[in-house]
Short mmCIF file of C-alpha atoms and ligand atoms in Angstrom, two decimals:
data_model
loop_
_atom_site.label_atom_id
_atom_site.label_comp_id
_atom_site.label_asym_id
_atom_site.label_seq_id
_atom_site.Cartn_x
_atom_site.Cartn_y
_atom_site.Cartn_z
CA UNK A 1 0.04 -0.02 -0.04
CA UNK A 2 1.35 3.47 -1.06
CA UNK A 3 0.60 5.29 2.22
CA UNK A 4 3.64 7.44 2.72
CA UNK A 5 3.69 11.44 2.20
CA UNK A 6 6.79 13.04 1.10
CA UNK A 7 7.06 16.66 2.18
CA UNK A 8 9.61 19.12 0.66
CA UNK A 9 10.13 21.72 3.23
CA UNK A 10 11.75 24.77 1.54
CA UNK A 11 13.05 27.11 4.18
CA UNK A 12 15.24 30.09 3.85
CA UNK A 13 18.22 28.49 5.30
CA UNK A 14 17.89 24.85 4.28
CA UNK A 15 15.79 22.35 2.27
CA UNK A 16 14.51 19.29 3.69
CA UNK A 17 12.69 16.00 2.78
CA UNK A 18 10.54 14.60 5.20
CA UNK A 19 8.63 11.22 4.95
CA UNK A 20 5.37 10.98 6.86
CA UNK A 21 3.45 7.81 7.63
CA UNK A 22 -0.34 8.18 6.99
CA UNK A 23 -0.67 8.37 10.97
CA UNK A 24 1.51 11.60 10.87
CA UNK A 25 4.53 9.76 12.29
CA UNK A 26 7.99 11.28 10.76
CA UNK A 27 9.52 7.97 9.35
CA UNK A 28 12.94 9.84 7.82
CA UNK A 29 14.37 13.02 6.93
CA UNK A 30 17.05 14.49 5.08
CA UNK A 31 18.42 18.23 5.12
CA UNK A 32 20.77 20.43 3.39
CA UNK A 33 21.94 23.94 4.15
CA UNK A 34 21.27 26.55 1.49
CA UNK A 35 23.90 29.30 0.32
CA UNK A 36 22.81 32.69 1.33
CA UNK A 37 24.30 35.38 -1.10
CA UNK A 38 24.53 39.20 0.20
CA UNK A 39 25.59 40.96 -3.03
CA UNK A 40 24.90 44.42 -1.49
CA UNK A 41 23.65 45.70 1.89
CA UNK A 42 19.90 44.88 2.16
CA UNK A 43 20.20 42.34 -0.91
CA UNK A 44 19.52 38.72 -0.38
CA UNK A 45 19.83 36.06 -3.23
CA UNK A 46 19.54 32.39 -3.42
CA UNK A 47 20.70 30.21 -6.44
CA UNK A 48 17.28 28.53 -7.78
CA UNK A 49 19.42 25.80 -9.48
CA UNK A 50 21.10 24.79 -6.12
CA UNK A 51 17.68 24.85 -4.49
CA UNK A 52 16.49 22.31 -7.12
CA UNK A 53 19.57 20.16 -6.90
CA UNK A 54 19.58 19.79 -3.11
CA UNK A 55 15.61 19.30 -3.03
CA UNK A 56 16.26 16.36 -5.44
CA UNK A 57 19.17 14.97 -3.50
CA UNK A 58 17.09 15.12 -0.10
CA UNK A 59 14.12 13.55 -1.92
CA UNK A 60 16.23 10.64 -3.21
CA UNK A 61 17.85 10.11 0.02
CA UNK A 62 14.50 9.48 1.89
CA UNK A 63 12.39 7.74 -0.77
CA UNK A 64 14.18 4.51 -0.40
CA UNK A 65 13.45 4.66 3.45
CA UNK A 66 9.66 4.38 2.27
CA UNK A 67 10.41 1.10 0.35
CA UNK A 68 10.70 3.16 -3.10
CA UNK A 69 8.45 5.50 -5.17
CA UNK A 70 5.51 3.22 -5.33
CA UNK A 71 5.07 3.38 -1.56
CA UNK A 72 4.43 7.30 -1.83
CA UNK A 73 0.75 8.39 -2.14
CA UNK A 74 1.63 12.04 -2.71
CA UNK A 75 4.24 14.91 -2.61
CA UNK A 76 3.57 18.12 -0.57
CA UNK A 77 5.68 21.36 -0.98
CA UNK A 78 5.64 24.02 1.77
CA UNK A 79 8.00 27.01 1.21
CA UNK A 80 9.69 30.27 2.28
CA UNK A 81 7.01 32.60 0.61
CA UNK A 82 7.41 35.70 -1.52
CA UNK A 83 10.95 34.84 -2.68
CA UNK A 84 10.94 35.05 -6.69
CA UNK A 85 12.65 32.74 -9.38
CA UNK A 86 12.84 33.81 -12.91
CA UNK A 87 13.51 30.93 -15.21
CA UNK A 88 13.06 30.13 -18.92
CA UNK A 89 10.28 27.66 -19.79
CA UNK A 90 12.13 26.11 -22.58
CA UNK A 91 15.64 25.37 -21.26
CA UNK A 92 14.18 25.10 -17.69
CA UNK A 93 16.96 27.07 -16.44
CA UNK A 94 16.98 29.94 -14.16
CA UNK A 95 17.65 33.39 -15.68
CA UNK A 96 19.24 34.99 -12.47
CA UNK A 97 19.45 34.36 -8.91
CA UNK A 98 16.21 34.24 -6.99
CA UNK A 99 15.30 37.46 -4.99
CA UNK A 100 14.66 36.48 -1.27
CA UNK A 101 11.73 37.70 0.75
CA UNK A 102 14.27 39.56 3.21
CA UNK A 103 15.55 41.50 0.22
CA UNK A 104 14.89 45.43 0.52
CA UNK A 105 16.02 46.59 -2.88
CA UNK A 106 12.65 47.46 -4.03
CA UNK A 107 11.96 50.04 -1.54
CA UNK A 108 12.35 53.13 -3.90
CA UNK A 109 9.73 51.59 -6.22
CA UNK A 110 7.53 50.86 -3.13
CA UNK A 111 8.15 54.39 -2.04
CA UNK A 112 7.09 55.88 -5.56
CA UNK A 113 3.83 53.75 -5.55
CA UNK A 114 2.91 54.84 -2.05
CA UNK A 115 3.65 58.55 -2.99
CA UNK A 116 1.39 58.09 -6.06
CA UNK A 117 -1.42 57.18 -3.59
CA UNK A 118 -1.56 53.34 -4.59
CA UNK A 119 -1.33 51.73 -1.20
CA UNK A 120 -5.13 52.02 -0.05
CA UNK A 121 -6.31 50.51 -3.48
CA UNK A 122 -3.71 47.73 -3.38
CA UNK A 123 -4.20 46.87 0.25
CA UNK A 124 -8.05 46.71 -0.28
CA UNK A 125 -7.60 44.35 -3.08
CA UNK A 126 -4.69 41.88 -2.15
CA UNK A 127 -4.55 42.76 1.65
CA UNK A 128 -0.98 43.44 1.66
CA UNK A 129 0.90 46.74 2.01
CA UNK A 130 3.38 48.25 -0.59
CA UNK A 131 6.58 46.74 1.05
CA UNK A 132 9.57 45.08 -0.81
CA UNK A 133 8.86 42.05 1.30
CA UNK A 134 6.14 40.75 -1.13
CA UNK A 135 7.05 39.39 -4.70
CA UNK A 136 5.65 41.58 -7.41
CA UNK A 137 8.13 44.44 -6.97
CA UNK A 138 10.94 41.88 -6.89
CA UNK A 139 9.56 40.64 -10.48
CA UNK A 140 9.54 44.16 -11.66
CA UNK A 141 13.21 44.77 -10.66
CA UNK A 142 14.15 41.69 -12.57
CA UNK A 143 12.30 43.15 -15.92
CA UNK A 144 14.15 46.36 -15.44
CA UNK A 145 17.57 45.11 -14.29
CA UNK A 146 18.31 41.51 -15.78
CA UNK A 147 18.44 41.73 -19.64
CA UNK A 148 18.01 37.97 -19.79
CA UNK A 149 14.68 38.28 -17.95
CA UNK A 150 13.49 40.92 -20.35
CA UNK A 151 14.49 39.17 -23.40
CA UNK A 152 12.73 36.11 -22.38
CA UNK A 153 9.60 37.97 -21.68
CA UNK A 154 9.83 39.59 -25.22
CA UNK A 155 10.10 36.08 -26.72
CA UNK A 156 7.34 34.57 -24.60
CA UNK A 157 9.46 32.14 -22.68
CA UNK A 158 9.79 34.04 -19.25
CA UNK A 159 8.33 32.01 -16.20
CA UNK A 160 8.21 33.79 -12.83
CA UNK A 161 7.17 31.71 -9.77
CA UNK A 162 7.81 31.35 -5.92
CA UNK A 163 9.70 28.62 -4.81
CA UNK A 164 6.96 25.94 -4.72
CA UNK A 165 6.08 27.01 -8.39
CA UNK A 166 9.88 26.54 -9.43
CA UNK A 167 10.14 22.90 -7.91
CA UNK A 168 6.72 21.70 -9.38
CA UNK A 169 8.07 22.97 -12.72
CA UNK A 170 11.29 20.91 -12.12
CA UNK A 171 9.52 17.95 -10.55
CA UNK A 172 6.99 17.75 -13.38
CA UNK A 173 9.79 17.88 -16.22
CA UNK A 174 8.52 21.41 -17.32
CA UNK A 175 4.99 19.97 -17.78
CA UNK A 176 3.25 22.41 -14.92
CA UNK A 177 3.74 25.99 -14.30
CA UNK A 178 1.32 26.42 -11.42
CA UNK A 179 1.49 28.30 -7.86
CA UNK A 180 -1.12 27.67 -5.09
CA UNK A 181 -3.41 30.36 -4.02
CA UNK A 182 -1.63 30.79 -0.47
CA UNK A 183 1.87 31.49 -2.22
CA UNK A 184 -0.14 33.62 -4.87
CA UNK A 185 -1.77 35.75 -2.25
CA UNK A 186 1.79 37.22 -1.39
CA UNK A 187 2.62 38.65 -4.53
CA UNK A 188 0.75 41.86 -4.76
CA UNK A 189 -0.74 40.45 -7.97
CA UNK A 190 -3.66 38.60 -7.07
CA UNK A 191 -6.78 39.90 -5.43
CA UNK A 192 -8.16 38.45 -2.28
CA UNK A 193 -11.29 37.51 -4.18
CA UNK A 194 -10.05 37.03 -7.77
CA UNK A 195 -9.65 33.69 -9.17
CA UNK A 196 -6.06 33.99 -10.65
CA UNK A 197 -3.56 36.90 -11.11
CA UNK A 198 -5.14 40.44 -11.67
CA UNK A 199 -4.35 42.16 -15.03
CA UNK A 200 -4.74 45.87 -13.39
CA UNK A 201 -2.30 44.85 -10.66
CA UNK A 202 0.25 43.28 -13.09
CA UNK A 203 -0.01 46.72 -15.11
CA UNK A 204 0.49 48.57 -11.98
CA UNK A 205 3.66 46.73 -11.07
CA UNK A 206 4.90 46.36 -14.51
CA UNK A 207 4.76 42.38 -14.30
CA UNK A 208 3.95 40.51 -17.77
CA UNK A 209 0.83 38.56 -16.90
CA UNK A 210 1.86 35.59 -19.49
CA UNK A 211 4.93 34.89 -17.20
CA UNK A 212 3.02 33.88 -14.11
CA UNK A 213 1.76 30.62 -13.18
CA UNK A 214 -1.68 29.24 -13.08
CA UNK A 215 -3.16 29.75 -9.46
CA UNK A 216 -4.37 26.38 -8.15
CA UNK A 217 -5.92 24.59 -4.89
CA UNK A 218 -3.61 23.77 -2.31
CA UNK A 219 -4.79 20.14 -2.01
CA UNK A 220 -5.65 17.77 -4.87
CA UNK A 221 -4.40 16.30 -7.80
CA UNK A 222 -2.01 19.40 -8.71
CA UNK A 223 0.73 18.05 -10.86
CA UNK A 224 2.68 14.84 -11.33
CA UNK A 225 6.67 14.34 -11.17
CA UNK A 226 8.34 13.22 -14.18
CA UNK A 227 8.62 9.32 -14.25
CA UNK A 228 12.01 9.59 -15.26
CA UNK A 229 13.06 11.38 -11.57
CA UNK A 230 12.27 8.86 -9.09
CA UNK A 231 11.62 5.62 -11.26
CA UNK A 232 7.74 6.09 -11.24
CA UNK A 233 5.42 9.22 -11.48
CA UNK A 234 4.34 10.46 -8.16
CA UNK A 235 1.43 12.83 -7.66
CA UNK A 236 2.13 16.33 -6.19
CA UNK A 237 -1.14 16.72 -3.85
CA UNK A 238 -0.26 19.53 -1.49
CA UNK A 239 1.27 23.12 -1.77
CA UNK A 240 1.32 25.73 0.98
CA UNK A 241 3.30 28.69 2.01
CA UNK A 242 5.12 28.03 5.17
CA UNK A 243 3.09 30.04 7.55
CA UNK A 244 -0.42 28.96 5.91
CA UNK A 245 0.87 25.38 6.39
CA UNK A 246 1.77 25.96 10.15
CA UNK A 247 -1.81 27.24 10.61
CA UNK A 248 -3.21 24.05 9.07
CA UNK A 249 -0.65 21.93 10.78
CA UNK A 250 -2.19 23.49 14.17
CA UNK A 251 -5.73 22.61 12.88
CA UNK A 252 -6.91 26.25 13.03
CA UNK A 253 -9.93 25.25 10.84
CA UNK A 254 -12.38 27.45 12.74
CA UNK A 255 -12.75 31.33 12.36
CA UNK A 256 -10.83 32.96 15.28
CA UNK A 257 -8.33 29.96 15.85
CA UNK A 258 -4.77 31.35 16.00
CA UNK A 259 -1.41 30.13 15.94
CA UNK A 260 1.92 31.89 16.51
CA UNK A 261 5.31 30.62 15.39
CA UNK A 262 8.28 31.83 17.19
CA UNK A 263 11.59 31.18 15.16
CA UNK A 264 13.69 33.85 14.14
CA UNK A 265 11.02 36.23 13.81
CA UNK A 266 7.27 35.42 15.04
CA UNK A 267 4.32 35.00 12.82
CA UNK A 268 0.56 35.14 14.00
CA UNK A 269 -2.30 34.14 11.79
CA UNK A 270 -5.82 33.82 12.69
CA UNK A 271 -8.59 32.08 10.73
CA UNK A 272 -11.15 34.41 9.38
CA UNK A 273 -13.23 31.99 7.59
CA UNK A 274 -15.03 33.19 4.42
CA UNK A 275 -14.75 36.77 5.42
CA UNK A 276 -12.15 39.10 3.31
CA UNK A 277 -9.80 40.48 5.67
CA UNK A 278 -9.75 44.44 5.72
CA UNK A 279 -7.54 45.26 8.56
CA UNK A 280 -7.86 48.80 9.76
CA UNK A 281 -4.52 48.20 11.81
CA UNK A 282 -1.92 47.53 9.35
CA UNK A 283 -2.35 43.68 9.77
CA UNK A 284 -2.12 41.75 6.61
CA UNK A 285 -4.97 39.81 4.75
CA UNK A 286 -3.92 36.66 3.12
CA UNK A 287 -5.47 33.51 1.80
CA UNK A 288 -5.26 30.51 4.33
CA UNK A 289 -6.54 27.83 2.09
CA UNK A 290 -8.17 27.00 -1.14
CA UNK A 291 -9.76 23.64 -1.50
CA UNK A 292 -12.28 22.64 -4.18
CA UNK A 293 -11.95 26.39 -5.52
CA UNK A 294 -13.31 27.57 -1.88
CA UNK A 295 -11.25 30.12 0.00
CA UNK A 296 -10.72 30.45 3.54
CA UNK A 297 -8.75 33.72 4.72
CA UNK A 298 -6.55 34.88 7.49
CA UNK A 299 -5.22 37.79 9.00
CA UNK A 300 -1.56 37.80 9.91
CA UNK A 301 0.80 39.97 11.97
CA UNK A 302 4.63 39.44 11.80
CA UNK A 303 6.99 40.32 14.46
CA UNK A 304 10.74 40.87 12.98
CA UNK A 305 12.61 39.74 15.95
CA UNK A 306 11.98 36.84 18.23
CA UNK A 307 14.52 34.02 18.67
CA UNK A 308 17.04 36.17 16.73
CA UNK A 309 17.09 38.32 20.18
CA UNK A 310 18.14 35.27 21.98
CA UNK A 311 20.63 34.32 19.24
CA UNK A 312 22.09 37.87 19.66
CA UNK A 313 22.29 37.67 23.55
CA UNK A 314 24.17 34.25 22.84
CA UNK A 315 26.44 35.53 19.85
CA UNK A 316 27.02 39.27 20.46
CA UNK A 317 26.72 39.83 24.03
CA UNK A 318 27.72 36.10 25.34
CA UNK A 319 24.95 36.49 28.05
CA UNK A 320 24.04 32.78 27.52
CA UNK A 321 26.04 30.00 25.95
CA UNK A 322 22.87 28.24 24.48
CA UNK A 323 19.32 29.63 23.64
CA UNK A 324 17.79 27.15 26.06
CA UNK A 325 19.74 28.58 29.16
CA UNK A 326 17.49 31.69 28.87
CA UNK A 327 14.70 29.41 30.67
CA UNK A 328 16.80 28.68 33.72
CA UNK A 329 18.10 32.33 33.99
CA UNK A 330 14.55 33.61 33.77
CA UNK A 331 13.35 31.06 36.27
CA UNK A 332 15.96 32.11 38.75
CA UNK A 333 14.69 35.41 39.67
CA UNK A 334 11.37 36.72 40.75
CA UNK A 335 10.99 39.49 38.21
CA UNK A 336 13.33 41.24 35.68
CA UNK A 337 14.11 43.77 38.38
CA UNK A 338 12.63 46.62 36.11
CA UNK A 339 14.72 45.79 32.96
CA UNK A 340 12.75 46.09 29.72
CA UNK A 341 13.75 45.18 26.15
CA UNK A 342 12.36 46.70 23.08
CA UNK A 343 13.85 44.17 20.37
CA UNK A 344 13.57 46.76 17.39
CA UNK A 345 16.97 45.28 16.22
CA UNK A 346 15.71 45.64 12.66
CA UNK A 347 12.87 47.99 13.24
CA UNK A 348 9.49 47.19 14.51
CA UNK A 349 6.90 44.96 12.48
CA UNK A 350 3.29 44.89 13.06
CA UNK A 351 1.46 46.48 14.28
CA UNK A 352 3.92 49.35 14.70
CA UNK A 353 5.69 49.06 11.18
CA UNK A 354 8.50 51.40 12.22
CA UNK A 355 11.50 50.44 9.97
CA UNK A 356 13.63 53.22 11.66
CA UNK A 357 13.05 52.18 15.22
CA UNK A 358 16.20 50.60 17.05
CA UNK A 359 16.25 48.39 20.01
CA UNK A 360 16.35 49.67 23.80
CA UNK A 361 17.19 48.08 27.18
CA UNK A 362 16.00 50.05 29.63
CA UNK A 363 16.04 50.20 33.42
CA UNK A 364 19.34 48.89 34.16
CA UNK A 365 20.86 49.08 37.53
CA UNK A 366 23.79 47.62 39.35
CA UNK A 367 21.63 44.86 40.42
CA UNK A 368 20.93 44.00 36.77
CA UNK A 369 22.79 40.82 35.68
CA UNK A 370 22.52 38.02 32.93
CA UNK A 371 19.48 36.81 34.46
CA UNK A 372 17.78 40.11 34.18
CA UNK A 373 18.50 40.59 30.64
CA UNK A 374 17.70 37.03 29.78
CA UNK A 375 14.29 37.28 31.57
CA UNK A 376 13.76 40.70 29.95
CA UNK A 377 14.27 39.08 26.57
CA UNK A 378 11.82 36.34 27.12
CA UNK A 379 9.31 38.87 28.44
CA UNK A 380 9.41 40.94 25.19
CA UNK A 381 7.98 38.13 23.35
CA UNK A 382 4.82 38.18 25.36
CA UNK A 383 4.92 42.06 25.12
CA UNK A 384 5.05 41.99 21.44
CA UNK A 385 2.42 39.31 21.26
CA UNK A 386 0.13 41.31 23.25
CA UNK A 387 0.38 44.26 20.99
CA UNK A 388 -0.59 42.03 17.97
CA UNK A 389 -3.43 40.54 20.08
CA UNK A 390 -4.72 44.11 20.62
CA UNK A 391 -4.33 44.92 16.88
CA UNK A 392 -6.25 41.78 16.02
CA UNK A 393 -8.95 42.45 18.61
CA UNK A 394 -9.38 45.86 17.05
CA UNK A 395 -9.84 44.41 13.84
CA UNK A 396 -12.71 42.22 15.30
CA UNK A 397 -10.74 39.11 16.29
CA UNK A 398 -10.34 38.09 19.95
CA UNK A 399 -8.19 34.99 20.62
CA UNK A 400 -9.64 32.35 22.67
CA UNK A 401 -6.49 30.22 22.80
CA UNK A 402 -3.08 30.67 21.20
CA UNK A 403 -1.37 27.59 19.51
CA UNK A 404 2.28 28.08 19.39
CA UNK A 405 5.33 26.33 17.77
CA UNK A 406 8.73 27.29 16.13
CA UNK A 407 12.02 26.53 17.74
CA UNK A 408 11.65 29.09 20.62
CA UNK A 409 8.16 27.65 21.65
CA UNK A 410 10.27 24.74 23.32
CA UNK A 411 11.07 27.36 26.10
CA UNK A 412 8.31 26.39 28.77
CA UNK A 413 8.91 29.63 30.71
CA UNK A 414 8.06 31.85 27.64
CA UNK A 415 5.06 29.62 26.77
CA UNK A 416 3.61 30.10 30.45
CA UNK A 417 4.56 33.83 30.34
CA UNK A 418 2.46 34.19 27.10
CA UNK A 419 -0.69 32.42 28.79
CA UNK A 420 -0.08 35.03 31.85
CA UNK A 421 0.15 38.17 29.84
CA UNK A 422 -2.37 37.35 26.98
CA UNK A 423 -4.94 35.95 29.48
CA UNK A 424 -5.60 32.75 27.31
CA UNK A 425 -4.67 29.29 27.45
CA UNK A 426 -1.43 28.43 25.26
CA UNK A 427 -1.21 25.18 23.56
CA UNK A 428 1.90 23.68 22.18
CA UNK A 429 1.93 20.36 20.21
CA UNK A 430 4.55 17.85 21.33
CA UNK A 431 5.37 17.42 17.64
CA UNK A 432 6.70 21.02 16.73
CA UNK A 433 7.26 20.51 12.91
CA UNK A 434 3.92 21.95 12.34
CA UNK A 435 4.91 23.60 8.91
CA UNK A 436 5.75 20.19 7.45
CA UNK A 437 2.78 18.49 9.09
CA UNK A 438 0.35 21.08 7.51
CA UNK A 439 1.62 20.05 4.13
CA UNK A 440 1.74 16.51 4.94
CA UNK A 441 -2.10 16.82 5.92
CA UNK A 442 -2.92 18.65 2.85
CA UNK A 443 -1.25 16.07 0.56
CA UNK A 444 -2.68 13.09 2.38
CA UNK A 445 -6.20 14.61 1.59
CA UNK A 446 -5.24 15.46 -1.97
CA UNK A 447 -4.02 11.67 -2.34
CA UNK A 448 -7.29 10.54 -1.04
CA UNK A 449 -5.86 9.09 2.09
CA UNK A 450 -8.29 11.26 4.18
CA UNK A 451 -11.56 12.78 2.88
CA UNK A 452 -10.76 16.17 4.76
CA UNK A 453 -8.41 18.21 6.79
CA UNK A 454 -10.41 17.63 9.94
CA UNK A 455 -10.02 13.99 9.52
CA UNK A 456 -6.45 14.20 8.44
CA UNK A 457 -5.63 16.24 11.64
CA UNK A 458 -7.50 13.74 13.78
CA UNK A 459 -5.30 11.06 12.69
CA UNK A 460 -2.07 12.91 12.08
CA UNK A 461 -1.59 15.48 14.88
CA UNK A 462 -0.15 14.33 18.17
CA UNK A 463 -0.68 15.55 21.65
CA UNK A 464 -0.50 19.07 23.22
CA UNK A 465 0.69 20.55 26.45
CA UNK A 466 -1.23 23.23 27.62
CA UNK A 467 -0.43 26.55 29.76
CA UNK A 468 -3.13 28.20 31.61
CA UNK A 469 -2.83 31.84 32.85
CA UNK A 470 -1.94 32.20 36.37
CA UNK A 471 -0.85 36.01 36.94
CA UNK A 472 -2.24 38.59 39.04
CA UNK A 473 -3.67 41.36 37.15
CA UNK A 474 -1.56 44.20 38.88
CA UNK A 475 1.63 42.49 37.99
CA UNK A 476 0.38 42.13 34.43
CA UNK A 477 -0.61 45.84 34.26
CA UNK A 478 2.89 47.00 35.71
CA UNK A 479 4.65 44.78 33.08
CA UNK A 480 2.53 46.30 30.21
CA UNK A 481 2.84 50.12 31.27
CA UNK A 482 6.65 49.40 31.79
CA UNK A 483 6.64 47.91 28.14
CA UNK A 484 4.64 50.91 26.70
CA UNK A 485 6.82 53.37 28.50
CA UNK A 486 9.84 51.80 26.87
CA UNK A 487 8.32 51.67 23.47
CA UNK A 488 7.93 55.39 23.50
CA UNK A 489 11.88 55.54 23.50
CA UNK A 490 12.68 53.68 20.45
P1 LIG B 1 13.82 29.46 11.91
O1 LIG B 1 13.04 28.31 11.42
O2 LIG B 1 13.30 30.76 11.89
O3 LIG B 1 15.25 29.17 11.49
P2 LIG B 1 13.54 27.98 14.53
O4 LIG B 1 12.08 27.65 14.46
O5 LIG B 1 14.45 26.94 14.26
O6 LIG B 1 13.86 29.15 13.60
O7 LIG B 1 13.83 28.45 16.03
C1 LIG B 1 15.21 29.12 16.21
C2 LIG B 1 15.08 30.40 17.11
O8 LIG B 1 14.56 29.88 18.41
C3 LIG B 1 16.59 30.80 17.45
O9 LIG B 1 16.74 32.10 17.08
C4 LIG B 1 16.98 30.39 18.95
O10 LIG B 1 17.51 31.63 19.31
C5 LIG B 1 15.42 30.46 19.35
N1 LIG B 1 15.42 29.22 20.47
C6 LIG B 1 15.56 28.07 20.24
N2 LIG B 1 15.40 27.28 21.49
C7 LIG B 1 15.16 28.38 22.20
C8 LIG B 1 14.80 28.26 23.80
N3 LIG B 1 14.90 26.97 24.45
N4 LIG B 1 14.77 29.52 24.38
C9 LIG B 1 14.70 30.56 23.65
N5 LIG B 1 14.97 30.81 22.54
C10 LIG B 1 15.31 29.53 21.79
#
């Protein structure tokens, strides 16, 4: 019986192949690091050829552990969103390096569009802001600055796509040029309610519509691998951007259900059901799912600095030797002794959106030591999440519980502090690879192993730990007013 699902998890720093059994147990995995190219300050590039080669190698490493390609019911791909690949449809070769989501080179073009008054209309249509983060202006930059891209566009052979789109093209031997609706909703080129890419938005951004992939569902018979690759064709049955995938992996299927991923940064998404998001508080509106042509939406808030603050304490200040030491330090004292950190090391994201802000460590005294700094760093996660919770509430979405994951969620002290400061139950799955799991669920449904995501979740998700709020309101209020005061200083 072919009942394994192969998930290709395409992160920013690595590519992984993960083999899931139909009960959600991770049977095997392989991983390779990706080279990061920084040609100039603010520029970040990947080599799309390297992504493909390493993905193929990782897949070939785990497929034999399933007993061969015949044992794999479907492939799912989840990916770093917004990163743009340009390739030639005829040769199948990349035309230039991929521009990564973190890349800021298109800020002048975004500023031009904002100054011309386009942001309100673009936000209403796409749910996004005019920021270099999103794919559309990166495509335009390639059109203007890479002669090979422009000439391929003129000859009708240009293909643009995000990373999952590129990999489906390669896996299918060039037969399929598609993108799933969750990835498409991060480009600035698709309306939240439009079926495919939007001609008006393409015109505004200067991106040729014929170069864009076809927008598809996220689960189903989406494409098929070239039989020459793995000895047998394997259907591609699940596709999702990484944050949408984690939201599905956390089984946030009902409106209001929310997940927060604490990795390098923090990403919070709340299911909005069929309600098209229209944030008044600079949160993003995005497609959470598209299945059988029906869309579910989410609102999203991202915090730029989460685990990277702990990494900075470790690597630049030497406050801790390992990230997990922060937990013992935080527990060793009753409070932070008035020390407060605003971790704006690379500006502030949602809901503040202040690119110029810089970090502050406030309230230091001779009594302050490593423990106070470590505790204040962890406390900052709950403070930042609290600001997001308020913005979400102002947009009409009150969190009942918060489902957390990501590397930093392993920190029990932080999980408890989140529950205390937000006043809601915090749940953490024992299996924290929710991004890969969400896509495994989509692919399992797409391959017909389960009839729907609810049943896939029931079978494939493991146990969760819960953290209940237990903090006196006075303590909580004192923390929040200290945080707000310190925010004024950035
Ligand atoms: P990403 O997927 O963004 O690379 P991960 O989900 O792997 O990130 O999480 C890694 C981040 O979490 C690092 O920045 C690290 O500092 C932080 N981290 C990992 N474990 C802990 C811990 N026990 N306590 C606090 N921070 C942690």
